[in-house]
JSON list of C-alpha atoms in Angstrom, two decimals:
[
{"chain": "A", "resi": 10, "resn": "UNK", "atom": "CA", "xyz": [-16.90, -50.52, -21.90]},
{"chain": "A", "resi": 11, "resn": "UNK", "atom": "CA", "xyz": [-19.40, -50.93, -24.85]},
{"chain": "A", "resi": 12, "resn": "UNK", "atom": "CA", "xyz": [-20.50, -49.67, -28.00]},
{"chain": "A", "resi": 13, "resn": "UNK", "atom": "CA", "xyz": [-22.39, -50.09, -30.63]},
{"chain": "A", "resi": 14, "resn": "UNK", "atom": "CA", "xyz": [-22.82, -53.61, -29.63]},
{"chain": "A", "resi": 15, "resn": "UNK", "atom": "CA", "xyz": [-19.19, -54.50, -29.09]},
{"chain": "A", "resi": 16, "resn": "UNK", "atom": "CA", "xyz": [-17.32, -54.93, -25.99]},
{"chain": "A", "resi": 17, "resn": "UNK", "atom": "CA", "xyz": [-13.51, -53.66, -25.21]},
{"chain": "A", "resi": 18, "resn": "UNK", "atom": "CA", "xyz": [-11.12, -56.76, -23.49]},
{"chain": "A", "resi": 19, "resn": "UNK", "atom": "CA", "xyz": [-8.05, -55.48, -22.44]},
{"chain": "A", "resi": 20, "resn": "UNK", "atom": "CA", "xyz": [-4.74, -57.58, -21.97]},
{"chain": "A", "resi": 21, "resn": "UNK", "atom": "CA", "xyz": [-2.69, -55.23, -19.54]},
{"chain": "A", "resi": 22, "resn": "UNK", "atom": "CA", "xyz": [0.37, -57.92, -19.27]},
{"chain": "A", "resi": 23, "resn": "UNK", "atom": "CA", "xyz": [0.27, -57.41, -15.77]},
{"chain": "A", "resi": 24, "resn": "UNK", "atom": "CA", "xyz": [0.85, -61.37, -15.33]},
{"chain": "A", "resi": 25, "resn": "UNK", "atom": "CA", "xyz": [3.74, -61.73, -17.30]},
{"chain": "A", "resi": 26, "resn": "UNK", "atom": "CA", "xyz": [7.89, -61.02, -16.05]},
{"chain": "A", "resi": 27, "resn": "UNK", "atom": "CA", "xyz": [10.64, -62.64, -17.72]},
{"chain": "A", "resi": 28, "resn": "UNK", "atom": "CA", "xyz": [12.12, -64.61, -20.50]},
{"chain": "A", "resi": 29, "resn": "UNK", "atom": "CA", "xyz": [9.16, -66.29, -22.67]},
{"chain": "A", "resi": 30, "resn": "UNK", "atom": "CA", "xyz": [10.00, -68.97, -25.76]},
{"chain": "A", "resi": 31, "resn": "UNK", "atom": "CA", "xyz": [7.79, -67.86, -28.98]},
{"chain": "A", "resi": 32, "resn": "UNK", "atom": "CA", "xyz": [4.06, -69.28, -28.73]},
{"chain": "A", "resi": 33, "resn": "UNK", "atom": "CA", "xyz": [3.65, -67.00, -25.45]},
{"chain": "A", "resi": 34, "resn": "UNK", "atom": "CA", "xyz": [-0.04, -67.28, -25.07]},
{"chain": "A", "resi": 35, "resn": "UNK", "atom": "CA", "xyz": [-2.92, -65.17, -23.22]},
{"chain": "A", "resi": 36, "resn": "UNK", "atom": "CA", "xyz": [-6.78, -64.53, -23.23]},
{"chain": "A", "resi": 37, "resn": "UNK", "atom": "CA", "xyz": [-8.91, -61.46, -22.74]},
{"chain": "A", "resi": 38, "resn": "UNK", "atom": "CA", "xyz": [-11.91, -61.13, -22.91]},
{"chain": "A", "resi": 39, "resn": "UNK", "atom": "CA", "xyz": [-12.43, -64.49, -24.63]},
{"chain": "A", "resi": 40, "resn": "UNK", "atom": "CA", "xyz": [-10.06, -63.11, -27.05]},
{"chain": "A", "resi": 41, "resn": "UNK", "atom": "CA", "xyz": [-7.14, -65.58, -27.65]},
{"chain": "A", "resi": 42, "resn": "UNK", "atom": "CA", "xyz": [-3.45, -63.73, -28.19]},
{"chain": "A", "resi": 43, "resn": "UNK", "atom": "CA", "xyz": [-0.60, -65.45, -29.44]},
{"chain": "A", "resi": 44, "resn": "UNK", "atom": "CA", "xyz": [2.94, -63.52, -29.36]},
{"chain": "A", "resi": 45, "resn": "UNK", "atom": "CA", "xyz": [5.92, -64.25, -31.46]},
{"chain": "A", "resi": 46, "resn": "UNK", "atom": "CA", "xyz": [9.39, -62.28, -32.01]},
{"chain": "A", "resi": 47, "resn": "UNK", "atom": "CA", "xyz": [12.62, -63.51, -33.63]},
{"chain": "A", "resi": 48, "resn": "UNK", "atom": "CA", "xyz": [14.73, -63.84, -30.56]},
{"chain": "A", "resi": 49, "resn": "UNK", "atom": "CA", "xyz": [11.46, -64.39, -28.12]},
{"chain": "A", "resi": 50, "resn": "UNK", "atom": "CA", "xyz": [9.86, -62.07, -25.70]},
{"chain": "A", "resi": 51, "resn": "UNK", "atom": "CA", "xyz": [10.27, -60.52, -22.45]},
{"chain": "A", "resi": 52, "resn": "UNK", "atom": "CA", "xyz": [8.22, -59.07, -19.66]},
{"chain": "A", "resi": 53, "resn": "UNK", "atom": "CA", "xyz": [8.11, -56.43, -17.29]},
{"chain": "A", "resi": 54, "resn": "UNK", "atom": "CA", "xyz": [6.84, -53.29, -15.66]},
{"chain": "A", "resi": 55, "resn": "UNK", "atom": "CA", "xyz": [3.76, -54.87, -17.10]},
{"chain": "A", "resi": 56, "resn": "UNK", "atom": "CA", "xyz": [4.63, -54.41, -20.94]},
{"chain": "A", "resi": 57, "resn": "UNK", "atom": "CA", "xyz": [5.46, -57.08, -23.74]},
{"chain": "A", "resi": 58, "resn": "UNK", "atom": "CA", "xyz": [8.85, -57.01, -25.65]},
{"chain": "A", "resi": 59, "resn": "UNK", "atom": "CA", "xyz": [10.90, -58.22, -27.64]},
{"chain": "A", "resi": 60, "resn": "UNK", "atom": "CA", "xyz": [14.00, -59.90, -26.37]},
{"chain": "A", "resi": 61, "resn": "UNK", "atom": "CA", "xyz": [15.76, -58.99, -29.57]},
{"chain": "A", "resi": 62, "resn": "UNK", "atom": "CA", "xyz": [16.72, -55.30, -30.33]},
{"chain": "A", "resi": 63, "resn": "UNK", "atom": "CA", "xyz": [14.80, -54.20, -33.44]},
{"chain": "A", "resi": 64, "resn": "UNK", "atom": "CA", "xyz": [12.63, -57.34, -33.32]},
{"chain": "A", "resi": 65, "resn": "UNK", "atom": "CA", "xyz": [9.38, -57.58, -35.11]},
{"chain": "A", "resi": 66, "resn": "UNK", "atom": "CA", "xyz": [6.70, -58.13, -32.07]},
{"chain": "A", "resi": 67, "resn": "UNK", "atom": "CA", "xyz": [3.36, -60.01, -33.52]},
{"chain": "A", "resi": 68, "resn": "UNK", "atom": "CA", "xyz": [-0.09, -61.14, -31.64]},
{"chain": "A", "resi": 69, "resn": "UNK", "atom": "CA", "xyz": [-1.76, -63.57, -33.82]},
{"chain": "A", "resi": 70, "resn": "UNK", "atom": "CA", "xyz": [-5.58, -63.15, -32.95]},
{"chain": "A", "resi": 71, "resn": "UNK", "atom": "CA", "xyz": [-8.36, -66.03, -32.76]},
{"chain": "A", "resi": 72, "resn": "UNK", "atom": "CA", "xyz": [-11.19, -65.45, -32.52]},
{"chain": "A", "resi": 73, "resn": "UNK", "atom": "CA", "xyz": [-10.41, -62.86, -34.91]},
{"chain": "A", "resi": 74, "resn": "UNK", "atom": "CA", "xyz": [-11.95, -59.14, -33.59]},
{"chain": "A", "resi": 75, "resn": "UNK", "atom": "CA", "xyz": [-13.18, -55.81, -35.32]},
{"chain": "A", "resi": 76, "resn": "UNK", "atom": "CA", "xyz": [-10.97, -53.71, -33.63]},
{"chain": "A", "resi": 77, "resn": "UNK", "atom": "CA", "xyz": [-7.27, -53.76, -32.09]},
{"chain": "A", "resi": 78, "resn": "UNK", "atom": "CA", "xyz": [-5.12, -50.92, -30.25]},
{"chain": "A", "resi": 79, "resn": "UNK", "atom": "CA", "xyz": [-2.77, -50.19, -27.68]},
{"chain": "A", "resi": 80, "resn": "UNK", "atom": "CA", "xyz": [0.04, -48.37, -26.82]},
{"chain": "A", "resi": 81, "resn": "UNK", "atom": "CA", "xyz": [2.81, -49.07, -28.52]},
{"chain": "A", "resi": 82, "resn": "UNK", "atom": "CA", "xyz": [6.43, -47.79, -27.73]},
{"chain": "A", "resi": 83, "resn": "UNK", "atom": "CA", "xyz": [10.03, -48.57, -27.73]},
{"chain": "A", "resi": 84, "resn": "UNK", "atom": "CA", "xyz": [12.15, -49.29, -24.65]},
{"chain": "A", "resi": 85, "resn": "UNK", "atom": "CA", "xyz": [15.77, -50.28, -23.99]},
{"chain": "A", "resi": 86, "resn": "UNK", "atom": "CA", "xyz": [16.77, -53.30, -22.32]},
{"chain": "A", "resi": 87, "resn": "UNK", "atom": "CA", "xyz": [15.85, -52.01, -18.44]},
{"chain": "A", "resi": 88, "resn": "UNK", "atom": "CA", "xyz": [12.10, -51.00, -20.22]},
{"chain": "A", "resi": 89, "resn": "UNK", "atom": "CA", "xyz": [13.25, -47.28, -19.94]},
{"chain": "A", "resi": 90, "resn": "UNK", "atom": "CA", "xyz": [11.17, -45.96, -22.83]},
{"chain": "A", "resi": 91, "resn": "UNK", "atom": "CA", "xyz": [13.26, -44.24, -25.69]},
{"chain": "A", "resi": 92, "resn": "UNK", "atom": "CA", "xyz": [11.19, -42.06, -28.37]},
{"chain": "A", "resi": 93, "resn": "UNK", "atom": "CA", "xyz": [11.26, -43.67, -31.81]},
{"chain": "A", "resi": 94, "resn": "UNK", "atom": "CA", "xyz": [9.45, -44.70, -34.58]},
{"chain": "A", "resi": 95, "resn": "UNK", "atom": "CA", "xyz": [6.83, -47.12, -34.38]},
{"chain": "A", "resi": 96, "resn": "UNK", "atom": "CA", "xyz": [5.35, -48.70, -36.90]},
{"chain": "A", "resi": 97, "resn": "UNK", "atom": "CA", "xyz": [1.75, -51.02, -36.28]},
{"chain": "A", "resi": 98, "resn": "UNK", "atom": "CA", "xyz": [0.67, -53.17, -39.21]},
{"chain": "A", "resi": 99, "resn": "UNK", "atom": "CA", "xyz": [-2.65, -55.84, -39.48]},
{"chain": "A", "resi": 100, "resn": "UNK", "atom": "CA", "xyz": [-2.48, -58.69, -41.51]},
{"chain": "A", "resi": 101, "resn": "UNK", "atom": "CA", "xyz": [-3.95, -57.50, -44.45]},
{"chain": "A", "resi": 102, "resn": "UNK", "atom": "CA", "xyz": [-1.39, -54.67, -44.61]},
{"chain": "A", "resi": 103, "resn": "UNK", "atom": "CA", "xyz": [-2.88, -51.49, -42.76]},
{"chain": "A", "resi": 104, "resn": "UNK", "atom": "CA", "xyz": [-0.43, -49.65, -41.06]},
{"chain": "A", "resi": 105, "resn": "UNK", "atom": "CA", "xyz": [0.08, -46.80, -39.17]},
{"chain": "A", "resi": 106, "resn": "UNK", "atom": "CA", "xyz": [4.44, -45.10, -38.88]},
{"chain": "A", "resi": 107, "resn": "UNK", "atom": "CA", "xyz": [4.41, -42.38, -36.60]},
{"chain": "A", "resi": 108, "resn": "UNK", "atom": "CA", "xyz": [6.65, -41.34, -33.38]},
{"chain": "A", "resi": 109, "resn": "UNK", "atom": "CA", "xyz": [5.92, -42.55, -30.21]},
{"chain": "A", "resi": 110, "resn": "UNK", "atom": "CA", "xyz": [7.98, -40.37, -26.82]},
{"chain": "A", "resi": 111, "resn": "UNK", "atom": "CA", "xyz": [5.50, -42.27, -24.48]},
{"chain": "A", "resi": 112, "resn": "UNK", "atom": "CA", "xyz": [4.10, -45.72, -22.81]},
{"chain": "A", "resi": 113, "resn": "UNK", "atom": "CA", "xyz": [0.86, -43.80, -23.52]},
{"chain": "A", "resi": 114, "resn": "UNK", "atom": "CA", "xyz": [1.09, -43.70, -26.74]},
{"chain": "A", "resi": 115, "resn": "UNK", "atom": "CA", "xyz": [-2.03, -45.14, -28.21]},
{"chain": "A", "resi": 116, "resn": "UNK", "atom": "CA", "xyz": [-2.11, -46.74, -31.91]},
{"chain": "A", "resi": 117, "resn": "UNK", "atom": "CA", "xyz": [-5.85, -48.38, -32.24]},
{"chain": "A", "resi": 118, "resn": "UNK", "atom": "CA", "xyz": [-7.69, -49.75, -35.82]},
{"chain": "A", "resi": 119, "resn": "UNK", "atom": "CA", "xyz": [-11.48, -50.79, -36.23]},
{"chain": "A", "resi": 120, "resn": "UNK", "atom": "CA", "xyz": [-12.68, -52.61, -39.47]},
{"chain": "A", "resi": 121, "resn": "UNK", "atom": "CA", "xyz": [-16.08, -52.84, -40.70]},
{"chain": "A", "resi": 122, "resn": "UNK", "atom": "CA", "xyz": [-15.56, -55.26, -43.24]},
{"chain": "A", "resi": 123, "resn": "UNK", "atom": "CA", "xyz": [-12.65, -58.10, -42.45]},
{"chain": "A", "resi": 124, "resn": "UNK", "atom": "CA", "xyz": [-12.32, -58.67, -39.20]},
{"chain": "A", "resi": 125, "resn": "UNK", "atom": "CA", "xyz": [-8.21, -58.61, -37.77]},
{"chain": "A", "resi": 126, "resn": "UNK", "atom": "CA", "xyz": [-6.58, -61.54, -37.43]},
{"chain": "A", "resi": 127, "resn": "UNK", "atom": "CA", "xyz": [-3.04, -60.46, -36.42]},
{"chain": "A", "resi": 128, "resn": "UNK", "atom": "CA", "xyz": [-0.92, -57.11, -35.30]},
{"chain": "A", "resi": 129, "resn": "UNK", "atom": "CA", "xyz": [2.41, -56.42, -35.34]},
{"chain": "A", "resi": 130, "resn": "UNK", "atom": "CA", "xyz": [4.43, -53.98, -34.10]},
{"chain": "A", "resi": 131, "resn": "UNK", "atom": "CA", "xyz": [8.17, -52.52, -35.02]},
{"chain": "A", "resi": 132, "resn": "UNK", "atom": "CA", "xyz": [10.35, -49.67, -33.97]},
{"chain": "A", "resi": 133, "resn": "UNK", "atom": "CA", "xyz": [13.60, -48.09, -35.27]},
{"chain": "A", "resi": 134, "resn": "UNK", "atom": "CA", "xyz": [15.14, -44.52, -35.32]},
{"chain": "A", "resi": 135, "resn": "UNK", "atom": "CA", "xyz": [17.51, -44.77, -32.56]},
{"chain": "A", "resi": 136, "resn": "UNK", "atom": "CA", "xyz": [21.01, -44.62, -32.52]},
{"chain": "A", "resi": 137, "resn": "UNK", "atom": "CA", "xyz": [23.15, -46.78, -31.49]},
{"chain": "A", "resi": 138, "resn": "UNK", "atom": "CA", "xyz": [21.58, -49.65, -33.36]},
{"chain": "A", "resi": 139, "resn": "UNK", "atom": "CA", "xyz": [20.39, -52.76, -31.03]},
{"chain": "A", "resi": 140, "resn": "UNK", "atom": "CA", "xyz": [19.05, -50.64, -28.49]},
{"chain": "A", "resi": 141, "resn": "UNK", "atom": "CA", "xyz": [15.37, -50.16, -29.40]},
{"chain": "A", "resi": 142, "resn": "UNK", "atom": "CA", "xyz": [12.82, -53.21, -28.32]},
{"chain": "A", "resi": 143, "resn": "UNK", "atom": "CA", "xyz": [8.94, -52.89, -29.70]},
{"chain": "A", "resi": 144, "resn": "UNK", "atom": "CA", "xyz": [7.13, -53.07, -26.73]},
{"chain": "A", "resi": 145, "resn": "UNK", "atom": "CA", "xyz": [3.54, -52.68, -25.84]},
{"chain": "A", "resi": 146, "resn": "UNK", "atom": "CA", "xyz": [1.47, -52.09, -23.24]},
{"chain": "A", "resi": 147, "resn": "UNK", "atom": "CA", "xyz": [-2.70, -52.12, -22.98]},
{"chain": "A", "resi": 148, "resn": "UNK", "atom": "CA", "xyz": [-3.48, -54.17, -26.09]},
{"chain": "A", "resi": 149, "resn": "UNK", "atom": "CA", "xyz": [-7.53, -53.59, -26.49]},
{"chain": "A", "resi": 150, "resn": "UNK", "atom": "CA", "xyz": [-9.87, -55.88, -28.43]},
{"chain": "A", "resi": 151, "resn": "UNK", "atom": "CA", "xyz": [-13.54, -54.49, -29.95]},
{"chain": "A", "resi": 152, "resn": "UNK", "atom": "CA", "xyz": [-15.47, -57.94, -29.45]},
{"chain": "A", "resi": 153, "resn": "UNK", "atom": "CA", "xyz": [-18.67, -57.84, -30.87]},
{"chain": "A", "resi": 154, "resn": "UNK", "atom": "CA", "xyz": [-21.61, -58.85, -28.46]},
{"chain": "A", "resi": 155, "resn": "UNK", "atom": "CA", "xyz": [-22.56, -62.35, -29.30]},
{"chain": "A", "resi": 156, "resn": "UNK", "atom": "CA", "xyz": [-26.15, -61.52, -30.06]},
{"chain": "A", "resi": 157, "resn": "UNK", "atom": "CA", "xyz": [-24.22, -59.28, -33.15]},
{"chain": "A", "resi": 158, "resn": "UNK", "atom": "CA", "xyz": [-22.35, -62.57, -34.22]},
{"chain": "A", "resi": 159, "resn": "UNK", "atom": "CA", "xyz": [-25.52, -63.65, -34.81]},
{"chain": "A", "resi": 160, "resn": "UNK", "atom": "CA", "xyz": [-27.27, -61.47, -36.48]},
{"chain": "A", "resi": 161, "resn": "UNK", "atom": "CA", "xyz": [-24.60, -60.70, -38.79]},
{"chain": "A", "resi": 162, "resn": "UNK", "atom": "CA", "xyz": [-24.47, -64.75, -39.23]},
{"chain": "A", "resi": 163, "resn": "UNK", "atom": "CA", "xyz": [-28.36, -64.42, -40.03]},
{"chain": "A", "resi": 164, "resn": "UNK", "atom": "CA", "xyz": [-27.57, -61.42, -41.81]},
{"chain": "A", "resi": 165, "resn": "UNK", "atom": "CA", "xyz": [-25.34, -63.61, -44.18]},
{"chain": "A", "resi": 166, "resn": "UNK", "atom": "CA", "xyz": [-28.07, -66.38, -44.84]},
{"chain": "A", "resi": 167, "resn": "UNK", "atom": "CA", "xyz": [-30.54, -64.08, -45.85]},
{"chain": "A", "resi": 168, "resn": "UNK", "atom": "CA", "xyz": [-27.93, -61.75, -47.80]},
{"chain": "A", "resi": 169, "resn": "UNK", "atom": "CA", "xyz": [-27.33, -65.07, -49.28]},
{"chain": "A", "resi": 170, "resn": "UNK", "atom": "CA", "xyz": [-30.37, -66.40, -50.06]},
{"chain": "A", "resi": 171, "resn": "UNK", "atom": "CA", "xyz": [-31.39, -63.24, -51.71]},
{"chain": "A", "resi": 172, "resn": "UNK", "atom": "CA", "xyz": [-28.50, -63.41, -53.65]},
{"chain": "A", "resi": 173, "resn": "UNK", "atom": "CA", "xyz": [-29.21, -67.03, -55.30]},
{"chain": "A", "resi": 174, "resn": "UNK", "atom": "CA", "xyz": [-32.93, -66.50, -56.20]}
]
């Protein structure tokens, strides 16, 4: 899908099941993801966990894109999905708490000024403690069409320029 110049990769995490040591890497789209969690990830049912309970979940981003989502969730350890609270945060601190009951839950962000470099996702709310894993499933990338890179590139010369004279 496109708009507005951008195109939408999507990493579904169809590929992945099992144990996976920090560092886990992917592309979409020409989108390179990078997924850490204290305790490492796991895999399944086509979703991306945490193998820790309560585990902070991060994609580190490069290139870097204008806009990130996904659905975002918790699950127990068999990836049945338990409502509780998510929270989604980018790198330079936008966030987004709310309650998520469903794998469709969908969390997205789009800048127009810094592009995102990384998104992380936590959960908590659930008692007993140690049962809630951040999982996601979906994560979508707004890549902007490389004729755009451009001409915001030439966009910054000129903007430049003008600025020096």
């Amino acid at each position: 899908s496109t708009a507005q110049g951008s195109s939408v990769a999507t990493e579904t995490f169809n590929a992945y099941n099992g144990f996976y040591t920090n560092g886990l890497t992917g592309n979409a789209g020409g989108i390179q993801w990078t997924a850490t969690a204290p305790g490492n990830l796991y895999a399944g049912l086509g979703y991306m966990s945490t193998n820790n309970a309560e585990a902070l979940l991060t994609f580190n981003l490069s290139p870097s894109v204008q806009g990130v989502g996904g659905n975002f969730f918790a699950t127990d350890a068999s990836f049945a999905i338990l409502p509780a609270i998510i929270g989604v945060q980018l790198a330079d601190g936008s966030a987004y708490v709310g309650y998520a009951t469903t794998a469709a839950d969908f969390v997205g962000f789009y800048s127009t000024g810094a592009a995102i470099s990384s998104i992380s996702v936590s959960v908590a709310g659930n008692l007993p403690a140690g049962t809630n894993f951040a999982t996601v499933d979906n994560l979508y990338f707004a890549v902007p069409a490389p004729g755009a890179l451009a001409l915001i590139g030439v966009a910054g010369i000129i903007g430049g320029s003008r600025k020096r004279r």
